[in-house]
Tab-separated table of C-alpha atoms in Angstrom:
chain	number	residue	atom	x	y	z
Z	207	UNK	CA	15.212	38.395	29.658
Z	208	UNK	CA	14.962	40.637	27.109
Z	209	UNK	CA	15.662	39.355	23.680
Z	210	UNK	CA	17.499	42.476	22.699
Z	211	UNK	CA	19.993	42.206	25.736
Z	212	UNK	CA	21.449	38.896	24.652
Z	213	UNK	CA	22.721	39.981	21.468
Z	214	UNK	CA	26.847	39.580	21.127
Z	215	UNK	CA	28.735	40.915	18.730
Z	216	UNK	CA	26.773	41.073	15.618
Z	217	UNK	CA	24.335	43.472	17.794
Z	218	UNK	CA	24.184	46.951	15.655
Z	219	UNK	CA	25.318	50.594	17.064
Z	220	UNK	CA	21.907	51.878	15.919
Z	221	UNK	CA	18.484	51.219	18.264
Z	222	UNK	CA	16.280	49.393	16.501
Z	223	UNK	CA	12.908	47.939	18.224
Z	224	UNK	CA	13.435	44.540	20.185
Z	225	UNK	CA	11.218	42.602	17.136
Z	226	UNK	CA	13.626	43.956	14.728
Z	227	UNK	CA	17.073	42.836	15.953
Z	228	UNK	CA	15.485	39.597	16.604
Z	229	UNK	CA	14.620	38.846	12.608
Z	230	UNK	CA	18.238	39.655	11.941
Z	231	UNK	CA	18.820	35.969	13.499
Z	232	UNK	CA	16.550	33.834	12.162
Z	233	UNK	CA	16.246	31.637	9.306
Z	234	UNK	CA	12.943	32.002	8.186
Z	235	UNK	CA	12.083	28.232	7.432
Z	236	UNK	CA	9.881	25.987	5.227
Z	237	UNK	CA	11.281	22.956	4.669
Z	238	UNK	CA	8.506	20.439	4.859
Z	239	UNK	CA	8.467	18.107	0.791
Z	240	UNK	CA	4.623	19.040	1.012
Z	241	UNK	CA	4.406	22.825	0.689
Z	242	UNK	CA	2.990	24.424	-2.427
Z	243	UNK	CA	4.218	27.522	-4.465
Z	244	UNK	CA	1.537	30.009	-2.598
Z	245	UNK	CA	3.311	29.157	1.180
Z	246	UNK	CA	7.044	29.725	-0.317
Z	247	UNK	CA	5.378	32.860	-1.382
Z	248	UNK	CA	4.298	33.851	1.676
Z	249	UNK	CA	7.226	32.799	3.567
Z	250	UNK	CA	9.440	35.208	1.010
Z	251	UNK	CA	6.432	37.937	2.017
Z	252	UNK	CA	6.866	37.619	5.133
Z	253	UNK	CA	10.714	37.845	5.689
Z	254	UNK	CA	11.021	41.042	3.789
Z	255	UNK	CA	8.497	42.383	5.705
Z	256	UNK	CA	10.318	41.485	8.715
Z	257	UNK	CA	13.468	41.372	7.608
Z	258	UNK	CA	14.556	38.059	8.754
Z	259	UNK	CA	18.391	37.278	7.808
Z	260	UNK	CA	17.028	34.486	5.702
Z	261	UNK	CA	14.881	32.272	4.351
Z	262	UNK	CA	15.303	28.597	4.118
Z	263	UNK	CA	13.996	26.039	1.615
Z	264	UNK	CA	14.873	23.289	0.002
Z	265	UNK	CA	16.353	23.220	-3.459
Z	266	UNK	CA	13.592	23.063	-5.999
Z	267	UNK	CA	12.080	26.919	-4.566
Z	268	UNK	CA	15.895	28.206	-4.865
Z	269	UNK	CA	15.588	30.047	-8.199
Z	270	UNK	CA	11.862	31.267	-7.071
Z	271	UNK	CA	12.925	32.286	-4.049
Z	272	UNK	CA	16.063	34.315	-5.065
Z	273	UNK	CA	13.742	35.922	-7.744
Z	274	UNK	CA	11.125	37.066	-5.270
Z	275	UNK	CA	14.089	38.133	-2.377
Z	276	UNK	CA	15.669	40.177	-5.527
Z	277	UNK	CA	15.189	43.346	-4.067
Z	278	UNK	CA	15.398	42.867	-0.485
Z	279	UNK	CA	18.363	42.225	2.067
Z	280	UNK	CA	16.960	38.934	2.931
Z	281	UNK	CA	19.182	35.901	2.083
Z	282	UNK	CA	18.349	32.865	-0.095
Z	283	UNK	CA	19.198	29.344	1.893
Z	284	UNK	CA	18.825	25.753	0.440
Z	285	UNK	CA	20.030	22.758	2.200
Z	286	UNK	CA	22.392	20.115	1.179
Z	287	UNK	CA	21.997	16.397	0.766
Z	288	UNK	CA	19.291	16.983	3.141
Z	289	UNK	CA	17.935	15.475	5.232
Z	290	UNK	CA	19.701	12.334	5.757
Z	291	UNK	CA	23.463	13.833	4.665
Z	292	UNK	CA	24.174	10.156	3.176
Z	293	UNK	CA	24.534	11.279	-0.373
Z	294	UNK	CA	28.104	10.491	-2.188
Z	295	UNK	CA	30.219	13.434	-2.357
Z	296	UNK	CA	30.228	14.351	-6.028
Z	297	UNK	CA	26.179	14.341	-5.615
Z	298	UNK	CA	26.181	16.840	-2.657
Z	299	UNK	CA	28.958	19.336	-4.299
Z	300	UNK	CA	26.692	19.138	-7.709
Z	301	UNK	CA	23.330	19.964	-5.663
Z	302	UNK	CA	25.758	23.003	-3.695
Z	303	UNK	CA	26.659	24.487	-7.434
Z	304	UNK	CA	23.296	24.356	-8.980
Z	305	UNK	CA	21.712	25.900	-5.832
Z	306	UNK	CA	24.384	28.461	-6.087
Z	307	UNK	CA	23.619	29.210	-9.670
Z	308	UNK	CA	20.703	29.501	-9.125
Z	309	UNK	CA	20.866	32.396	-6.600
Z	310	UNK	CA	21.604	30.486	-3.127
Z	311	UNK	CA	23.499	32.764	-0.966
Z	312	UNK	CA	24.083	30.396	2.336
Z	313	UNK	CA	24.030	26.460	2.366
Z	314	UNK	CA	23.058	24.386	4.954
Z	315	UNK	CA	24.571	20.825	4.111
Z	316	UNK	CA	23.907	17.917	6.464
Z	317	UNK	CA	26.985	16.050	7.654
Z	318	UNK	CA	27.488	12.313	6.756
Z	319	UNK	CA	26.657	11.096	9.610
Z	320	UNK	CA	27.515	7.307	9.022
Z	321	UNK	CA	30.969	7.544	7.800
Z	322	UNK	CA	31.094	10.039	11.317
Z	323	UNK	CA	29.668	6.591	13.294
Z	324	UNK	CA	32.230	4.332	11.016
Z	325	UNK	CA	35.309	6.232	12.097
Z	326	UNK	CA	35.603	7.310	8.978
Z	327	UNK	CA	37.335	11.288	9.581
Z	328	UNK	CA	38.351	11.573	7.199
Z	329	UNK	CA	35.212	11.392	4.301
Z	330	UNK	CA	33.467	13.706	6.987
Z	331	UNK	CA	35.721	16.581	6.574
Z	332	UNK	CA	36.580	16.033	2.924
Z	333	UNK	CA	32.975	16.286	2.460
Z	334	UNK	CA	32.351	19.359	4.059
Z	335	UNK	CA	35.471	20.887	2.437
Z	336	UNK	CA	34.212	20.353	-0.744
Z	337	UNK	CA	30.850	22.146	0.111
Z	338	UNK	CA	33.166	24.772	1.955
Z	339	UNK	CA	35.571	25.138	-1.300
Z	340	UNK	CA	32.407	25.441	-3.482
Z	341	UNK	CA	30.565	28.037	-1.103
Z	342	UNK	CA	33.442	30.088	-0.415
Z	343	UNK	CA	34.150	30.443	-4.400
Z	344	UNK	CA	30.883	31.477	-5.284
Z	345	UNK	CA	30.736	34.207	-2.198
Z	346	UNK	CA	28.166	32.220	-0.221
Z	347	UNK	CA	28.721	30.787	3.360
Z	348	UNK	CA	27.950	27.040	4.740
Z	349	UNK	CA	26.677	25.988	7.835
Z	350	UNK	CA	26.977	21.897	8.600
Z	351	UNK	CA	24.295	20.421	10.039
Z	352	UNK	CA	25.831	17.656	12.413
Z	353	UNK	CA	22.137	16.113	13.435
Z	354	UNK	CA	23.389	16.710	17.653
Z	355	UNK	CA	20.043	13.429	18.217
Z	356	UNK	CA	22.250	11.296	16.544
Z	357	UNK	CA	25.635	11.756	18.538
Z	358	UNK	CA	27.095	11.177	21.649
Z	359	UNK	CA	28.948	14.475	23.471
Z	360	UNK	CA	31.593	13.459	21.987
Z	361	UNK	CA	31.259	12.567	18.257
Z	362	UNK	CA	29.799	15.913	18.544
Z	363	UNK	CA	33.008	17.622	19.718
Z	364	UNK	CA	35.068	15.371	16.755
Z	365	UNK	CA	31.956	16.747	14.211
Z	366	UNK	CA	32.810	20.133	15.483
Z	367	UNK	CA	36.200	20.080	15.076
Z	368	UNK	CA	36.038	18.523	11.485
Z	369	UNK	CA	34.447	21.434	10.673
Z	370	UNK	CA	36.385	23.831	12.235
Z	371	UNK	CA	39.065	22.300	9.654
Z	372	UNK	CA	36.887	22.227	6.896
Z	373	UNK	CA	36.189	25.270	6.584
Z	374	UNK	CA	32.612	25.661	7.419
Z	375	UNK	CA	31.326	28.925	8.606
Z	376	UNK	CA	28.085	28.034	11.076
Z	377	UNK	CA	27.907	24.764	12.752
Z	378	UNK	CA	24.395	23.968	13.139
Z	379	UNK	CA	22.497	21.453	15.457
Z	380	UNK	CA	19.836	19.909	14.027
Z	381	UNK	CA	17.579	19.245	10.626
Z	382	UNK	CA	14.305	19.510	12.449
Z	383	UNK	CA	13.568	15.419	10.694
Z	384	UNK	CA	15.088	13.901	13.558
Z	385	UNK	CA	14.557	12.063	16.454
Z	386	UNK	CA	15.332	15.976	18.448
Z	387	UNK	CA	15.855	19.836	17.758
Z	388	UNK	CA	18.835	22.020	19.176
Z	389	UNK	CA	19.008	21.677	23.267
Z	390	UNK	CA	20.946	24.272	25.466
Z	391	UNK	CA	23.358	21.866	26.200
Z	392	UNK	CA	24.394	21.075	22.791
Z	393	UNK	CA	24.574	25.258	21.593
Z	394	UNK	CA	26.723	25.773	24.749
Z	395	UNK	CA	28.855	22.663	24.076
Z	396	UNK	CA	29.081	23.606	20.360
Z	397	UNK	CA	29.951	27.230	21.161
Z	398	UNK	CA	32.578	26.174	23.612
Z	399	UNK	CA	34.421	23.900	21.144
Z	400	UNK	CA	34.423	26.027	17.947
Z	401	UNK	CA	34.462	29.509	19.881
Z	402	UNK	CA	35.020	32.501	18.438
Z	403	UNK	CA	36.731	30.353	14.918
Z	404	UNK	CA	32.798	29.500	13.353
Z	405	UNK	CA	29.463	30.753	14.327
Z	406	UNK	CA	26.413	28.429	15.882
Z	407	UNK	CA	22.739	28.341	14.747
Z	408	UNK	CA	20.098	26.445	16.588
Z	409	UNK	CA	17.462	24.946	14.898
Z	410	UNK	CA	14.697	22.472	15.796
Z	411	UNK	CA	12.265	22.838	17.787
Z	412	UNK	CA	12.448	26.743	18.504
Z	413	UNK	CA	8.549	28.041	18.793
Z	414	UNK	CA	8.441	31.122	20.647
Z	415	UNK	CA	10.139	33.905	22.571
Z	416	UNK	CA	11.501	31.880	25.199
Z	417	UNK	CA	13.034	28.973	23.489
Z	418	UNK	CA	14.389	31.991	20.962
Z	419	UNK	CA	16.267	34.316	24.081
Z	420	UNK	CA	17.365	30.973	25.958
Z	421	UNK	CA	19.663	29.129	22.825
Z	422	UNK	CA	20.897	33.128	22.165
Z	423	UNK	CA	22.246	33.177	25.931
Z	424	UNK	CA	23.571	29.804	25.315
Z	425	UNK	CA	25.701	30.669	22.357
Z	426	UNK	CA	23.754	30.548	19.366
Z	427	UNK	CA	24.157	32.898	16.389
Z	428	UNK	CA	21.259	32.062	14.278
Z	429	UNK	CA	18.705	30.439	14.765
Z	430	UNK	CA	16.698	28.475	12.456
Z	431	UNK	CA	12.531	28.062	12.808
Z	432	UNK	CA	9.347	28.281	11.339
Z	433	UNK	CA	7.537	29.435	14.067
Z	434	UNK	CA	9.002	33.645	13.266
Z	435	UNK	CA	5.961	35.151	12.922
Z	436	UNK	CA	4.655	34.012	15.692
Z	437	UNK	CA	7.782	35.118	17.840
Z	438	UNK	CA	7.429	38.280	16.283
Z	439	UNK	CA	4.286	39.680	17.391
Z	440	UNK	CA	5.136	38.121	20.723
Z	441	UNK	CA	8.281	40.871	20.238
Z	442	UNK	CA	5.662	43.099	19.223
Z	443	UNK	CA	6.298	43.855	16.054
Z	444	UNK	CA	2.897	44.970	14.476
Z	445	UNK	CA	2.653	42.758	11.539
Z	446	UNK	CA	1.495	45.035	9.402
Z	447	UNK	CA	2.469	44.051	5.480
Z	448	UNK	CA	4.088	46.339	3.129
Z	449	UNK	CA	6.292	47.000	5.956
Z	450	UNK	CA	8.979	46.075	4.304
Z	451	UNK	CA	12.512	47.300	5.582
Z	452	UNK	CA	14.946	49.168	2.918
Z	453	UNK	CA	18.043	48.344	2.537
Z	454	UNK	CA	19.590	51.232	3.961
Z	455	UNK	CA	18.156	49.558	7.344
Z	456	UNK	CA	21.275	47.294	7.214
Q	190	UNK	CA	-3.010	-16.948	4.530
Q	191	UNK	CA	-0.161	-18.579	2.847
Q	192	UNK	CA	2.669	-15.801	1.849
Q	193	UNK	CA	3.385	-17.810	-0.938
Q	194	UNK	CA	-0.226	-18.682	-2.723
Q	195	UNK	CA	-0.465	-14.599	-2.527
Q	196	UNK	CA	2.086	-14.236	-5.406
Q	197	UNK	CA	1.003	-13.770	-8.942
Q	198	UNK	CA	2.347	-13.564	-12.117
Q	199	UNK	CA	6.364	-13.261	-11.182
Q	200	UNK	CA	6.030	-16.846	-8.798
Q	201	UNK	CA	8.279	-19.102	-10.102
Q	202	UNK	CA	7.200	-22.218	-10.986
Q	203	UNK	CA	9.853	-24.992	-8.950
Q	204	UNK	CA	8.915	-25.052	-5.793
Q	205	UNK	CA	10.856	-23.768	-3.246
Q	206	UNK	CA	10.234	-22.505	0.870
Q	207	UNK	CA	7.771	-20.333	1.332
Q	208	UNK	CA	10.349	-17.571	2.565
Q	209	UNK	CA	12.546	-18.367	0.247
Q	210	UNK	CA	9.330	-17.431	-2.363
Q	211	UNK	CA	8.825	-14.683	0.296
Q	212	UNK	CA	12.346	-13.295	0.094
Q	213	UNK	CA	12.540	-13.037	-3.846
Q	214	UNK	CA	9.960	-10.054	-3.109
Q	215	UNK	CA	11.798	-7.857	-0.744
Q	216	UNK	CA	14.106	-5.035	-0.454
Q	217	UNK	CA	16.100	-5.006	2.601
Q	218	UNK	CA	16.469	-1.899	3.963
Q	219	UNK	CA	18.677	0.152	6.154
Q	220	UNK	CA	17.781	4.174	5.451
Q	221	UNK	CA	18.784	5.607	9.058
Q	222	UNK	CA	21.527	8.418	8.472
Q	223	UNK	CA	23.116	7.328	11.760
Q	224	UNK	CA	24.196	3.428	10.360
Q	225	UNK	CA	27.601	2.541	10.377
Q	226	UNK	CA	29.601	0.532	8.207
Q	227	UNK	CA	29.381	-2.210	10.303
Q	228	UNK	CA	25.492	-3.087	9.754
Q	229	UNK	CA	25.123	-2.134	6.164
Q	230	UNK	CA	28.163	-5.302	6.397
Q	231	UNK	CA	25.269	-6.883	8.185
Q	232	UNK	CA	22.936	-5.839	5.311
Q	233	UNK	CA	24.656	-7.044	2.619
Q	234	UNK	CA	25.438	-10.729	5.041
Q	235	UNK	CA	21.571	-11.214	5.571
Q	236	UNK	CA	20.550	-10.363	2.118
Q	237	UNK	CA	23.168	-13.235	0.098
Q	238	UNK	CA	22.024	-15.637	3.056
Q	239	UNK	CA	18.070	-14.986	2.247
Q	240	UNK	CA	18.191	-14.432	-1.240
Q	241	UNK	CA	15.893	-10.661	-0.517
Q	242	UNK	CA	16.362	-9.344	-4.346
Q	243	UNK	CA	17.572	-5.875	-3.082
Q	244	UNK	CA	19.587	-3.925	-0.519
Q	245	UNK	CA	17.639	-0.828	0.016
Q	246	UNK	CA	20.468	1.628	1.146
Q	247	UNK	CA	21.835	5.100	0.587
Q	248	UNK	CA	23.917	6.798	-1.503
Q	249	UNK	CA	26.723	6.763	0.753
Q	250	UNK	CA	27.011	3.366	0.794
Q	251	UNK	CA	26.155	1.789	-2.715
Q	252	UNK	CA	29.788	1.119	-3.972
Q	253	UNK	CA	30.416	-0.786	-0.847
Q	254	UNK	CA	26.941	-2.620	-1.115
Q	255	UNK	CA	28.090	-3.191	-5.027
Q	256	UNK	CA	31.820	-4.536	-3.866
Q	257	UNK	CA	29.931	-7.087	-0.991
Q	258	UNK	CA	27.137	-7.864	-3.457
Q	259	UNK	CA	28.940	-8.759	-6.765
Q	260	UNK	CA	28.790	-12.768	-6.359
Q	261	UNK	CA	25.679	-12.922	-5.176
Q	262	UNK	CA	22.283	-12.053	-6.794
Q	263	UNK	CA	21.336	-9.897	-4.801
Q	264	UNK	CA	20.848	-6.442	-6.340
Q	265	UNK	CA	22.230	-3.128	-5.270
Q	266	UNK	CA	19.125	-0.298	-4.451
Q	267	UNK	CA	19.822	3.124	-3.550
Q	268	UNK	CA	17.697	6.172	-2.711
Q	269	UNK	CA	17.877	8.920	-4.828
Q	270	UNK	CA	16.169	13.140	-3.511
Q	271	UNK	CA	15.318	10.853	-0.413
Q	272	UNK	CA	13.349	11.004	1.432
Q	273	UNK	CA	11.875	14.660	1.148
Q	274	UNK	CA	11.875	15.018	-3.121
Q	275	UNK	CA	12.447	18.585	-3.278
Q	276	UNK	CA	15.609	18.954	-4.965
Q	277	UNK	CA	16.053	19.858	-8.038
Q	278	UNK	CA	16.426	17.751	-11.029
Q	279	UNK	CA	19.868	18.219	-12.006
Q	280	UNK	CA	20.965	16.763	-8.704
Q	281	UNK	CA	18.714	14.524	-9.003
Q	282	UNK	CA	20.135	12.850	-12.446
Q	283	UNK	CA	23.762	13.661	-11.463
Q	284	UNK	CA	22.520	12.090	-8.094
Q	285	UNK	CA	21.693	8.924	-9.871
Q	286	UNK	CA	24.754	9.020	-12.700
Q	287	UNK	CA	27.234	8.626	-9.519
Q	288	UNK	CA	25.203	5.602	-8.142
Q	289	UNK	CA	24.779	3.667	-10.863
Q	290	UNK	CA	28.781	4.289	-12.114
Q	291	UNK	CA	29.247	2.998	-7.846
Q	292	UNK	CA	27.402	-0.243	-8.694
Q	293	UNK	CA	23.449	0.527	-8.231
Q	294	UNK	CA	21.534	-1.683	-10.217
Q	295	UNK	CA	18.025	-0.248	-8.840
Q	296	UNK	CA	17.134	3.548	-8.270
Q	297	UNK	CA	14.324	4.334	-5.755
Q	298	UNK	CA	13.482	8.252	-5.786
Q	299	UNK	CA	11.613	10.594	-4.215
Q	300	UNK	CA	8.218	12.658	-6.671
Q	301	UNK	CA	8.621	16.330	-5.593
Q	302	UNK	CA	5.821	16.663	-3.707
Q	303	UNK	CA	5.345	20.665	-4.090
Q	304	UNK	CA	5.666	20.683	-7.131
Q	305	UNK	CA	2.376	18.251	-7.561
Q	306	UNK	CA	0.855	20.439	-4.509
Q	307	UNK	CA	1.338	23.100	-7.292
Q	308	UNK	CA	-0.044	21.777	-10.160
Q	309	UNK	CA	3.340	22.006	-11.772
Q	310	UNK	CA	2.899	18.613	-13.292
Q	311	UNK	CA	4.903	18.889	-16.224
Q	312	UNK	CA	7.753	19.404	-13.604
Q	313	UNK	CA	6.475	16.370	-11.718
Q	314	UNK	CA	6.783	14.192	-14.872
Q	315	UNK	CA	10.223	15.746	-16.315
Q	316	UNK	CA	11.920	14.846	-12.831
Q	317	UNK	CA	10.580	11.382	-13.298
Q	318	UNK	CA	11.508	11.036	-17.113
Q	319	UNK	CA	15.161	12.253	-16.564
Q	320	UNK	CA	15.678	9.583	-13.922
Q	321	UNK	CA	13.949	6.877	-15.778
Q	322	UNK	CA	15.983	7.610	-19.031
Q	323	UNK	CA	19.167	7.543	-17.301
Q	324	UNK	CA	18.223	4.595	-15.524
Q	325	UNK	CA	17.153	2.742	-18.647
Q	326	UNK	CA	20.150	3.932	-20.841
Q	327	UNK	CA	22.625	2.426	-17.925
Q	328	UNK	CA	19.961	-0.852	-17.702
Q	329	UNK	CA	18.671	-0.355	-14.516
Q	330	UNK	CA	15.474	0.034	-13.188
Q	331	UNK	CA	13.801	3.498	-10.963
Q	332	UNK	CA	10.993	3.003	-8.843
Q	333	UNK	CA	9.170	6.345	-7.839
Q	334	UNK	CA	8.430	7.515	-4.203
Q	335	UNK	CA	4.787	9.071	-4.610
Q	336	UNK	CA	4.212	9.507	-0.621
Q	337	UNK	CA	1.207	8.531	-0.283
Q	338	UNK	CA	0.746	9.824	3.291
Q	339	UNK	CA	0.936	13.070	1.940
Q	340	UNK	CA	-1.134	13.127	-0.901
Q	341	UNK	CA	-5.191	13.093	-1.699
Q	342	UNK	CA	-7.043	10.350	-3.656
Q	343	UNK	CA	-6.659	12.048	-6.441
Q	344	UNK	CA	-3.250	13.128	-5.978
Q	345	UNK	CA	-1.987	9.948	-5.747
Q	346	UNK	CA	-3.969	8.847	-8.756
Q	347	UNK	CA	-2.218	11.094	-10.728
Q	348	UNK	CA	0.927	10.883	-9.432
Q	349	UNK	CA	0.689	6.825	-11.008
Q	350	UNK	CA	-0.534	8.549	-13.977
Q	351	UNK	CA	3.008	10.701	-14.662
Q	352	UNK	CA	4.613	8.081	-13.310
Q	353	UNK	CA	3.721	6.082	-15.932
Q	354	UNK	CA	4.125	8.470	-18.707
Q	355	UNK	CA	7.617	9.223	-17.668
Q	356	UNK	CA	8.398	5.613	-17.665
Q	357	UNK	CA	9.172	4.357	-14.512
Q	358	UNK	CA	9.065	0.533	-13.817
Q	359	UNK	CA	7.203	0.668	-10.196
Q	360	UNK	CA	5.373	3.387	-8.281
Q	361	UNK	CA	6.347	2.500	-4.309
Q	362	UNK	CA	3.945	3.958	-1.806
Q	363	UNK	CA	6.266	5.593	1.293
Q	364	UNK	CA	9.576	6.900	1.686
Q	365	UNK	CA	9.239	5.643	5.359
Q	366	UNK	CA	10.941	8.708	7.018
Q	367	UNK	CA	7.025	10.854	6.641
Q	368	UNK	CA	3.739	10.762	8.625
Q	369	UNK	CA	2.874	7.172	7.802
Q	370	UNK	CA	4.064	4.287	5.833
Q	371	UNK	CA	2.422	1.171	2.745
Q	372	UNK	CA	-1.752	1.011	2.815
Q	373	UNK	CA	-3.741	-1.400	1.545
Q	374	UNK	CA	-5.756	0.655	0.021
Q	375	UNK	CA	-2.680	2.921	-1.083
Q	376	UNK	CA	-2.099	-0.251	-2.495
Q	377	UNK	CA	-4.789	-1.369	-4.039
Q	378	UNK	CA	-5.419	2.421	-5.335
Q	379	UNK	CA	-2.024	1.869	-7.056
Q	380	UNK	CA	-2.310	-1.176	-8.577
Q	381	UNK	CA	-5.852	-0.242	-9.877
Q	382	UNK	CA	-4.541	2.985	-11.964
Q	383	UNK	CA	-1.361	0.940	-12.596
Q	384	UNK	CA	-2.543	-2.438	-14.038
Q	385	UNK	CA	-0.080	-4.331	-15.171
Q	386	UNK	CA	1.824	-1.378	-16.999
Q	387	UNK	CA	4.117	-0.935	-14.020
Q	388	UNK	CA	5.159	-2.186	-10.708
Q	389	UNK	CA	3.901	-1.496	-7.075
Q	390	UNK	CA	6.382	-1.731	-4.509
Q	391	UNK	CA	5.235	-0.830	-0.173
Q	392	UNK	CA	7.100	0.163	1.658
Q	393	UNK	CA	6.947	1.502	5.548
Q	394	UNK	CA	5.506	-0.132	8.320
Q	395	UNK	CA	5.441	-3.943	6.949
Q	396	UNK	CA	7.231	-5.558	10.121
Q	397	UNK	CA	5.298	-9.158	9.924
Q	398	UNK	CA	4.303	-11.947	7.929
Q	399	UNK	CA	1.070	-11.128	8.272
Q	400	UNK	CA	1.440	-7.193	6.655
Q	401	UNK	CA	3.410	-8.772	4.298
Q	402	UNK	CA	0.759	-11.353	3.041
Q	403	UNK	CA	-1.547	-8.939	3.141
Q	404	UNK	CA	0.492	-6.538	0.893
Q	405	UNK	CA	1.077	-9.246	-1.483
Q	406	UNK	CA	-2.383	-9.256	-1.782
Q	407	UNK	CA	-3.315	-6.020	-2.376
Q	408	UNK	CA	-1.642	-5.770	-5.271
Q	409	UNK	CA	2.387	-5.117	-4.694
Q	410	UNK	CA	4.471	-7.029	-6.653
Q	411	UNK	CA	7.442	-5.733	-3.826
Q	412	UNK	CA	8.107	-4.692	0.214
Q	413	UNK	CA	10.584	-3.149	0.984
Q	414	UNK	CA	10.795	-3.093	5.032
Q	415	UNK	CA	13.456	-3.528	7.705
Q	416	UNK	CA	12.331	-6.359	9.263
Q	417	UNK	CA	12.778	-8.682	6.892
Q	418	UNK	CA	14.729	-11.163	8.745
Q	419	UNK	CA	12.123	-11.282	11.427
Q	420	UNK	CA	9.620	-11.716	8.372
Q	421	UNK	CA	11.824	-14.980	7.336
Q	422	UNK	CA	11.837	-16.705	10.946
Q	423	UNK	CA	8.281	-16.362	10.966
Q	424	UNK	CA	8.125	-17.575	7.823
Q	425	UNK	CA	10.054	-21.062	8.919
Q	426	UNK	CA	13.777	-19.980	7.496
Q	427	UNK	CA	16.382	-21.658	9.490
Q	428	UNK	CA	19.254	-18.470	9.953
Q	429	UNK	CA	22.460	-20.171	9.320
Q	430	UNK	CA	24.648	-18.447	8.113
Q	431	UNK	CA	26.324	-19.438	5.391
Q	432	UNK	CA	23.176	-21.135	3.614
Q	433	UNK	CA	23.662	-18.939	0.627
Q	434	UNK	CA	21.702	-19.585	-2.098
Q	435	UNK	CA	23.179	-19.788	-5.390
Q	436	UNK	CA	22.438	-17.756	-8.674
Q	437	UNK	CA	22.099	-21.017	-9.957
Q	438	UNK	CA	18.762	-21.384	-8.205
Q	439	UNK	CA	17.249	-18.261	-9.588
């Protein structure tokens, strides 16, 4: 199956190479705590070269990435309350505000999983709503990470409904730091529950072009992966540094 | 080897059962994101029953634990910037302030590992110093988690020296969420570098009384574990609920 043919409503009308259409759906991700500045430099260069939607990094790198990506179409994405989602709302909100102030365009927050398990749906929703409000006031978008590997199917559905009620722009399967990553079944479940009212991001364990295409076919709009460059090469990108697409190509 | 005989300067003069002396060195830990309120209730009950030094929980449970432990000698410990340590200092500091306001007595923060790997020692130290200052103003103590599994021996030494300079009360081996937990070699290295200028906490992978005793012998002052209750039973504690030690026993 062609990756390109899997792209849905967001597919551009103009004809572009398959790898480039795929790149627009990818959050180029580097979240290990031990990554160094040199690795973050490389992440930004790759993102600009291939035209990925976003880099996805920890808060400590936000201002650095936003600065390096200033003259590119690549967004700066950052994780909040990551990867446990078990902080207090005031702390998540301040972390979000600080990241937005430092140049973030997209925030991927982790839901309060323990609160959901405890039946405290009000806390789960207000936690998400605080961040949705913070993001939208700044013109940014919010993705809510459900961490599906830790949830029953009923909890996944509840989490999707609470995310919708809270104003999330995306629901996202996984942090990549738990017992499992994105599954096709979870993406399909999330797509079914949220319909066209918000978007779906699959993350965790997407390692090659076949995984990538299958996730899109199951209903994902965006893919988070650390294997972005090898997926680009599988799809025929040349990988020559310096071939940065200009903003006008978007 | 007796656990009791491993206890150093902090050993009380009065004669107490071996399990009780051991309990005073234990941070009773429950950090998985999916734990429910019922599991946190149980954690607090066990901590009060055996007289553990501290419960160690995520920020979302701080006010709940502080309230439940109010009439016991058990401290409320909470993790900050956990487990990646890769947030910005302003966010870590606000999270710390909020947890102290909600009743925390001890904060276990994760060092900015990527900054250390990038040679940005000033950032590593100011990050720790901000939290040490915040803790000490509130009469709380700060433990700095180095995440030794991700560091070279030279980086571990540097991290210990920066922790001392920043005013940390403890250096701690591990989060329990990385590629490895506490090792005897790391505890000995940390003890050697910090001397008697700060204390050492071993955490991650301490599962039984033999592990526990070996960590104390290697130089640890405090042990973080989720296996606290089974360690107590190995050491002869009866485990009868309601046998809560009174504050006067301390």
